[in-house]
PDB file of C-alpha atoms in Angstrom:
ATOM      1  CA  MET A   1     -16.349-132.954-193.999  1.00 47.00           C
ATOM      2  CA  LEU A   2     -17.305-136.078-191.672  1.00 51.00           C
ATOM      3  CA  TYR A   3     -17.041-135.708-188.380  1.00 52.00           C
ATOM      4  CA  LEU A   4     -16.991-138.669-185.688  1.00 56.00           C
ATOM      5  CA  LYS A   5     -16.715-139.067-181.605  1.00 67.00           C
ATOM      6  CA  LEU A   6     -12.915-138.126-180.444  1.00 81.00           C
ATOM      7  CA  MET A   7     -11.637-141.931-179.244  1.00 90.00           C
ATOM      8  CA  LEU A   8      -9.082-144.548-178.243  1.00 96.00           C
ATOM      9  CA  ILE A   9      -9.166-147.662-180.085  1.00 97.00           C
ATOM     10  CA  LEU A  10      -6.849-150.306-178.820  1.00 98.00           C
ATOM     11  CA  GLY A  11      -7.127-152.562-182.440  1.00 98.00           C
ATOM     12  CA  ILE A  12      -6.400-156.047-181.503  1.00 97.00           C
ATOM     13  CA  ASP A  13      -5.233-159.363-184.246  1.00 95.00           C
ATOM     14  CA  PRO A  14      -5.575-161.729-181.781  1.00 94.00           C
ATOM     15  CA  GLY A  15      -3.135-164.950-182.018  1.00 90.00           C
ATOM     16  CA  THR A  16      -1.575-167.742-179.482  1.00 89.00           C
ATOM     17  CA  ALA A  17       1.518-167.111-181.166  1.00 91.00           C
ATOM     18  CA  THR A  18       1.679-163.795-181.789  1.00 93.00           C
ATOM     19  CA  THR A  19      -1.091-161.144-181.047  1.00 95.00           C
ATOM     20  CA  GLY A  20      -0.423-157.809-182.475  1.00 95.00           C
ATOM     21  CA  PHE A  21      -1.969-154.417-181.141  1.00 97.00           C
ATOM     22  CA  GLY A  22      -2.423-151.068-182.326  1.00 97.00           C
ATOM     23  CA  LEU A  23      -3.521-147.740-180.252  1.00 97.00           C
ATOM     24  CA  LEU A  24      -5.522-145.513-182.367  1.00 96.00           C
ATOM     25  CA  ARG A  25      -6.836-141.726-181.548  1.00 95.00           C
ATOM     26  CA  THR A  26      -9.174-140.404-183.820  1.00 89.00           C
ATOM     27  CA  ASN A  27      -8.841-136.630-183.851  1.00 75.00           C
ATOM     28  CA  GLY A  28     -12.797-136.365-184.385  1.00 67.00           C
ATOM     29  CA  ILE A  29     -12.134-136.286-188.629  1.00 68.00           C
ATOM     30  CA  LEU A  30     -12.748-139.141-190.436  1.00 70.00           C
ATOM     31  CA  ASP A  31      -9.454-140.519-191.736  1.00 73.00           C
ATOM     32  CA  LYS A  32      -7.521-138.694-189.104  1.00 84.00           C
ATOM     33  CA  TYR A  33      -6.012-140.861-186.567  1.00 90.00           C
ATOM     34  CA  GLU A  34      -2.969-140.699-184.617  1.00 92.00           C
ATOM     35  CA  LEU A  35      -0.884-144.227-183.888  1.00 94.00           C
ATOM     36  CA  LEU A  36       0.067-143.790-180.185  1.00 95.00           C
ATOM     37  CA  ASP A  37       0.831-147.300-179.597  1.00 95.00           C
ATOM     38  CA  TRP A  38       1.608-150.738-181.532  1.00 94.00           C
ATOM     39  CA  GLY A  39       3.082-153.663-181.496  1.00 93.00           C
ATOM     40  CA  TRP A  40       2.875-157.314-180.825  1.00 93.00           C
ATOM     41  CA  ILE A  41       2.841-159.752-177.874  1.00 96.00           C
ATOM     42  CA  LYS A  42       4.793-162.847-178.634  1.00 94.00           C
ATOM     43  CA  THR A  43       4.497-166.321-176.625  1.00 94.00           C
ATOM     44  CA  ASP A  44       6.954-169.078-176.005  1.00 93.00           C
ATOM     45  CA  LYS A  45       5.266-171.439-178.924  1.00 89.00           C
ATOM     46  CA  GLU A  46       7.066-174.098-177.239  1.00 92.00           C
ATOM     47  CA  GLY A  47       5.392-173.464-173.963  1.00 92.00           C
ATOM     48  CA  MET A  48       2.615-174.238-171.780  1.00 94.00           C
ATOM     49  CA  ARG A  49      -0.574-173.490-173.512  1.00 92.00           C
ATOM     50  CA  GLY A  50      -2.171-171.955-170.389  1.00 95.00           C
ATOM     51  CA  ASP A  51       1.271-170.103-169.478  1.00 96.00           C
ATOM     52  CA  ARG A  52       0.570-168.603-173.337  1.00 96.00           C
ATOM     53  CA  LEU A  53      -3.108-167.895-172.739  1.00 96.00           C
ATOM     54  CA  VAL A  54      -1.438-166.001-169.059  1.00 97.00           C
ATOM     55  CA  THR A  55       1.067-163.956-170.626  1.00 97.00           C
ATOM     56  CA  ILE A  56      -1.662-162.598-173.235  1.00 97.00           C
ATOM     57  CA  HIS A  57      -3.462-161.804-170.455  1.00 98.00           C
ATOM     58  CA  GLN A  58      -1.386-159.911-168.299  1.00 98.00           C
ATOM     59  CA  LYS A  59       0.306-157.907-171.379  1.00 98.00           C
ATOM     60  CA  ILE A  60      -3.433-157.043-172.292  1.00 98.00           C
ATOM     61  CA  LEU A  61      -4.002-156.055-169.001  1.00 98.00           C
ATOM     62  CA  ALA A  62      -0.925-153.987-169.065  1.00 98.00           C
ATOM     63  CA  LEU A  63      -2.041-152.108-171.955  1.00 98.00           C
ATOM     64  CA  LEU A  64      -5.449-151.220-170.949  1.00 98.00           C
ATOM     65  CA  LYS A  65      -4.022-149.875-167.705  1.00 98.00           C
ATOM     66  CA  LYS A  66      -1.376-147.937-169.431  1.00 98.00           C
ATOM     67  CA  HIS A  67      -3.325-146.202-172.006  1.00 97.00           C
ATOM     68  CA  LYS A  68      -7.399-146.713-171.067  1.00 97.00           C
ATOM     69  CA  PRO A  69      -8.792-147.344-174.560  1.00 98.00           C
ATOM     70  CA  ASP A  70     -12.706-146.292-175.051  1.00 96.00           C
ATOM     71  CA  VAL A  71     -13.047-149.320-177.070  1.00 97.00           C
ATOM     72  CA  LEU A  72     -11.386-152.667-177.772  1.00 98.00           C
ATOM     73  CA  ALA A  73     -12.008-153.879-181.918  1.00 98.00           C
ATOM     74  CA  ILE A  74     -10.982-157.187-182.315  1.00 97.00           C
ATOM     75  CA  GLU A  75     -10.635-159.148-185.313  1.00 92.00           C
ATOM     76  CA  ARG A  76     -13.110-161.818-185.178  1.00 88.00           C
ATOM     77  CA  LEU A  77     -11.938-165.498-185.695  1.00 79.00           C
ATOM     78  CA  PHE A  78     -12.183-166.856-189.130  1.00 70.00           C
ATOM     79  CA  PHE A  79     -12.876-170.486-188.980  1.00 63.00           C
ATOM     80  CA  ALA A  80     -11.645-171.829-192.259  1.00 60.00           C
ATOM     81  CA  THR A  81      -9.812-175.583-192.167  1.00 58.00           C
ATOM     82  CA  ASN A  82      -7.659-176.200-189.068  1.00 64.00           C
ATOM     83  CA  ALA A  83     -10.047-176.380-185.766  1.00 71.00           C
ATOM     84  CA  LYS A  84      -7.025-177.108-183.573  1.00 73.00           C
ATOM     85  CA  THR A  85      -5.705-173.697-184.754  1.00 77.00           C
ATOM     86  CA  ALA A  86      -8.929-172.063-183.994  1.00 80.00           C
ATOM     87  CA  MET A  87      -9.554-173.345-180.496  1.00 84.00           C
ATOM     88  CA  ALA A  88      -6.402-171.847-179.700  1.00 85.00           C
ATOM     89  CA  VAL A  89      -7.019-168.380-180.893  1.00 88.00           C
ATOM     90  CA  SER A  90     -10.100-168.352-179.516  1.00 91.00           C
ATOM     91  CA  GLU A  91      -8.730-169.019-176.187  1.00 93.00           C
ATOM     92  CA  SER A  92      -6.576-165.846-176.891  1.00 94.00           C
ATOM     93  CA  LEU A  93      -9.804-164.086-178.271  1.00 95.00           C
ATOM     94  CA  GLY A  94     -11.318-165.346-174.498  1.00 96.00           C
ATOM     95  CA  VAL A  95      -8.260-163.973-172.242  1.00 97.00           C
ATOM     96  CA  ILE A  96      -8.457-160.566-174.382  1.00 98.00           C
ATOM     97  CA  ARG A  97     -12.427-159.952-173.981  1.00 97.00           C
ATOM     98  CA  LEU A  98     -12.025-161.095-169.919  1.00 98.00           C
ATOM     99  CA  ALA A  99      -9.040-158.171-169.454  1.00 98.00           C
ATOM    100  CA  ALA A 100     -11.558-156.069-171.361  1.00 98.00           C
ATOM    101  CA  ALA A 101     -14.125-156.835-169.326  1.00 98.00           C
ATOM    102  CA  MET A 102     -12.434-156.170-166.213  1.00 97.00           C
ATOM    103  CA  HIS A 103     -11.254-152.871-167.019  1.00 97.00           C
ATOM    104  CA  LYS A 104     -15.024-152.674-168.617  1.00 98.00           C
ATOM    105  CA  ILE A 105     -13.943-151.362-171.990  1.00 98.00           C
ATOM    106  CA  SER A 106     -17.026-152.117-174.679  1.00 97.00           C
ATOM    107  CA  VAL A 107     -15.474-154.530-176.720  1.00 97.00           C
ATOM    108  CA  PHE A 108     -16.614-154.992-180.488  1.00 97.00           C
ATOM    109  CA  ASP A 109     -15.559-157.783-183.020  1.00 95.00           C
ATOM    110  CA  TYR A 110     -15.066-157.276-186.884  1.00 96.00           C
ATOM    111  CA  ALA A 111     -15.062-160.619-189.569  1.00 93.00           C
ATOM    112  CA  PRO A 112     -12.309-160.429-191.573  1.00 92.00           C
ATOM    113  CA  MET A 113     -14.067-159.601-194.773  1.00 93.00           C
ATOM    114  CA  THR A 114     -15.832-156.584-193.085  1.00 95.00           C
ATOM    115  CA  ILE A 115     -12.286-154.834-191.906  1.00 95.00           C
ATOM    116  CA  LYS A 116     -11.144-155.521-195.550  1.00 94.00           C
ATOM    117  CA  LEU A 117     -14.214-153.882-196.827  1.00 94.00           C
ATOM    118  CA  MET A 118     -14.287-150.999-194.556  1.00 94.00           C
ATOM    119  CA  VAL A 119     -10.370-150.190-195.176  1.00 93.00           C
ATOM    120  CA  GLY A 120      -9.060-151.681-198.496  1.00 91.00           C
ATOM    121  CA  GLY A 121     -12.328-151.103-200.384  1.00 89.00           C
ATOM    122  CA  SER A 122     -13.076-154.520-201.311  1.00 89.00           C
ATOM    123  CA  GLY A 123     -14.417-157.371-199.096  1.00 87.00           C
ATOM    124  CA  ARG A 124     -11.368-159.338-200.975  1.00 87.00           C
ATOM    125  CA  ALA A 125      -8.667-157.086-200.189  1.00 90.00           C
ATOM    126  CA  ASP A 126      -5.269-158.906-199.900  1.00 90.00           C
ATOM    127  CA  LYS A 127      -2.988-158.633-196.891  1.00 85.00           C
ATOM    128  CA  ALA A 128      -0.579-156.553-199.503  1.00 87.00           C
ATOM    129  CA  LEU A 129      -3.262-154.143-200.118  1.00 89.00           C
ATOM    130  CA  MET A 130      -4.327-153.797-196.402  1.00 91.00           C
ATOM    131  CA  LYS A 131      -1.090-153.518-194.900  1.00 87.00           C
ATOM    132  CA  GLN A 132      -0.497-150.827-197.724  1.00 89.00           C
ATOM    133  CA  THR A 133      -3.006-148.927-196.790  1.00 91.00           C
ATOM    134  CA  VAL A 134      -3.032-149.053-193.186  1.00 92.00           C
ATOM    135  CA  ARG A 135       1.024-148.108-193.453  1.00 89.00           C
ATOM    136  CA  LYS A 136      -0.343-144.604-195.368  1.00 90.00           C
ATOM    137  CA  LEU A 137      -3.445-143.773-193.551  1.00 90.00           C
ATOM    138  CA  LEU A 138      -1.055-144.195-190.272  1.00 91.00           C
ATOM    139  CA  SER A 139       2.431-142.981-191.634  1.00 85.00           C
ATOM    140  CA  PHE A 140       4.240-145.487-190.205  1.00 80.00           C
ATOM    141  CA  ARG A 141       6.453-148.637-191.192  1.00 74.00           C
ATOM    142  CA  ALA A 142       8.435-151.350-189.677  1.00 68.00           C
ATOM    143  CA  THR A 143      12.304-150.791-189.117  1.00 65.00           C
ATOM    144  CA  ASN A 144      14.243-154.230-190.639  1.00 60.00           C
ATOM    145  CA  HIS A 145      14.438-155.870-187.174  1.00 56.00           C
ATOM    146  CA  GLN A 146      10.606-155.393-186.599  1.00 61.00           C
ATOM    147  CA  LYS A 147       9.125-156.663-189.857  1.00 60.00           C
ATOM    148  CA  THR A 148       8.508-160.561-188.752  1.00 67.00           C
ATOM    149  CA  TYR A 149       5.520-159.367-186.905  1.00 78.00           C
ATOM    150  CA  PHE A 150       4.686-156.118-188.608  1.00 83.00           C
ATOM    151  CA  VAL A 151       1.547-157.838-190.456  1.00 87.00           C
ATOM    152  CA  ASP A 152       0.032-159.170-187.050  1.00 91.00           C
ATOM    153  CA  VAL A 153       0.757-155.030-185.923  1.00 92.00           C
ATOM    154  CA  CYS A 154      -1.184-153.619-189.262  1.00 92.00           C
ATOM    155  CA  ASP A 155      -3.730-155.866-189.191  1.00 94.00           C
ATOM    156  CA  ALA A 156      -4.436-155.098-185.805  1.00 96.00           C
ATOM    157  CA  CYS A 157      -4.894-151.245-186.819  1.00 96.00           C
ATOM    158  CA  GLY A 158      -6.652-152.266-189.264  1.00 96.00           C
ATOM    159  CA  VAL A 159      -9.239-153.649-187.100  1.00 97.00           C
ATOM    160  CA  ALA A 160      -9.300-150.269-185.402  1.00 96.00           C
ATOM    161  CA  ILE A 161      -9.525-148.060-188.473  1.00 95.00           C
ATOM    162  CA  CYS A 162     -12.422-150.236-189.356  1.00 95.00           C
ATOM    163  CA  HIS A 163     -13.954-149.651-186.109  1.00 94.00           C
ATOM    164  CA  SER A 164     -13.637-145.622-186.297  1.00 92.00           C
ATOM    165  CA  ARG A 165     -15.354-146.005-189.761  1.00 90.00           C
ATOM    166  CA  LYS A 166     -18.119-148.196-188.989  1.00 89.00           C
ATOM    167  CA  SER A 167     -18.669-145.814-185.737  1.00 85.00           C
ATOM    168  CA  MET A 168     -18.487-142.604-188.280  1.00 77.00           C
ATOM    169  CA  LEU A 169     -21.169-145.103-190.541  1.00 73.00           C
ATOM    170  CA  ASN A 170     -23.534-145.533-187.566  1.00 70.00           C
ATOM    171  CA  SER A 171     -23.256-141.999-186.182  1.00 65.00           C
ATOM    172  CA  GLU A 172     -24.276-140.648-189.184  1.00 60.00           C
ATOM    173  CA  LYS A 173     -27.361-143.380-189.384  1.00 61.00           C
ATOM    174  CA  ARG A 174     -28.407-141.799-186.168  1.00 56.00           C
ATOM    175  CA  GLY A 175     -28.392-138.347-187.285  1.00 55.00           C
ATOM    176  CA  GLY A 176     -24.577-137.518-186.815  1.00 48.00           C
ATOM    177  CA  GLU A 177     -25.136-137.864-182.131  1.00 45.00           C
TER     178      GLU A 177
END
């Protein structure tokens, strides 16, 4: 059996309209997690950009203060075709990183393909497989009124699982510290 350090990981799926989060506690054994908190931060799509960033920052600060995670694991921005969206999400990432820095919490970011590989078994895993895998590992599902943003939550939890698995692999490489 593979063991890793017990830790609290706050996974974040950044966005400006919706930022998903999932707080996991590893119990020291590979693929054994306790889901402590999950949800999303929703901002007013019609609101001023600065106000939306303030909302994200304040809610992340509140999560950090409440749960005191050991690390933040964030999905790295994937820049495809929409530069405007990429810029807005990068601003969201900035206020999330600022909140972590204010609490002296390390931030680890992972590319979408890395998360898919570490969680879904393939860098090309689709959303359905990722959601199914995360739900199976964490034994949770959305109630009917929560399904709209549940994908953001699953993505955030996937980032946290990815960090846990990467930490375990890195520990093995260093001789099981």
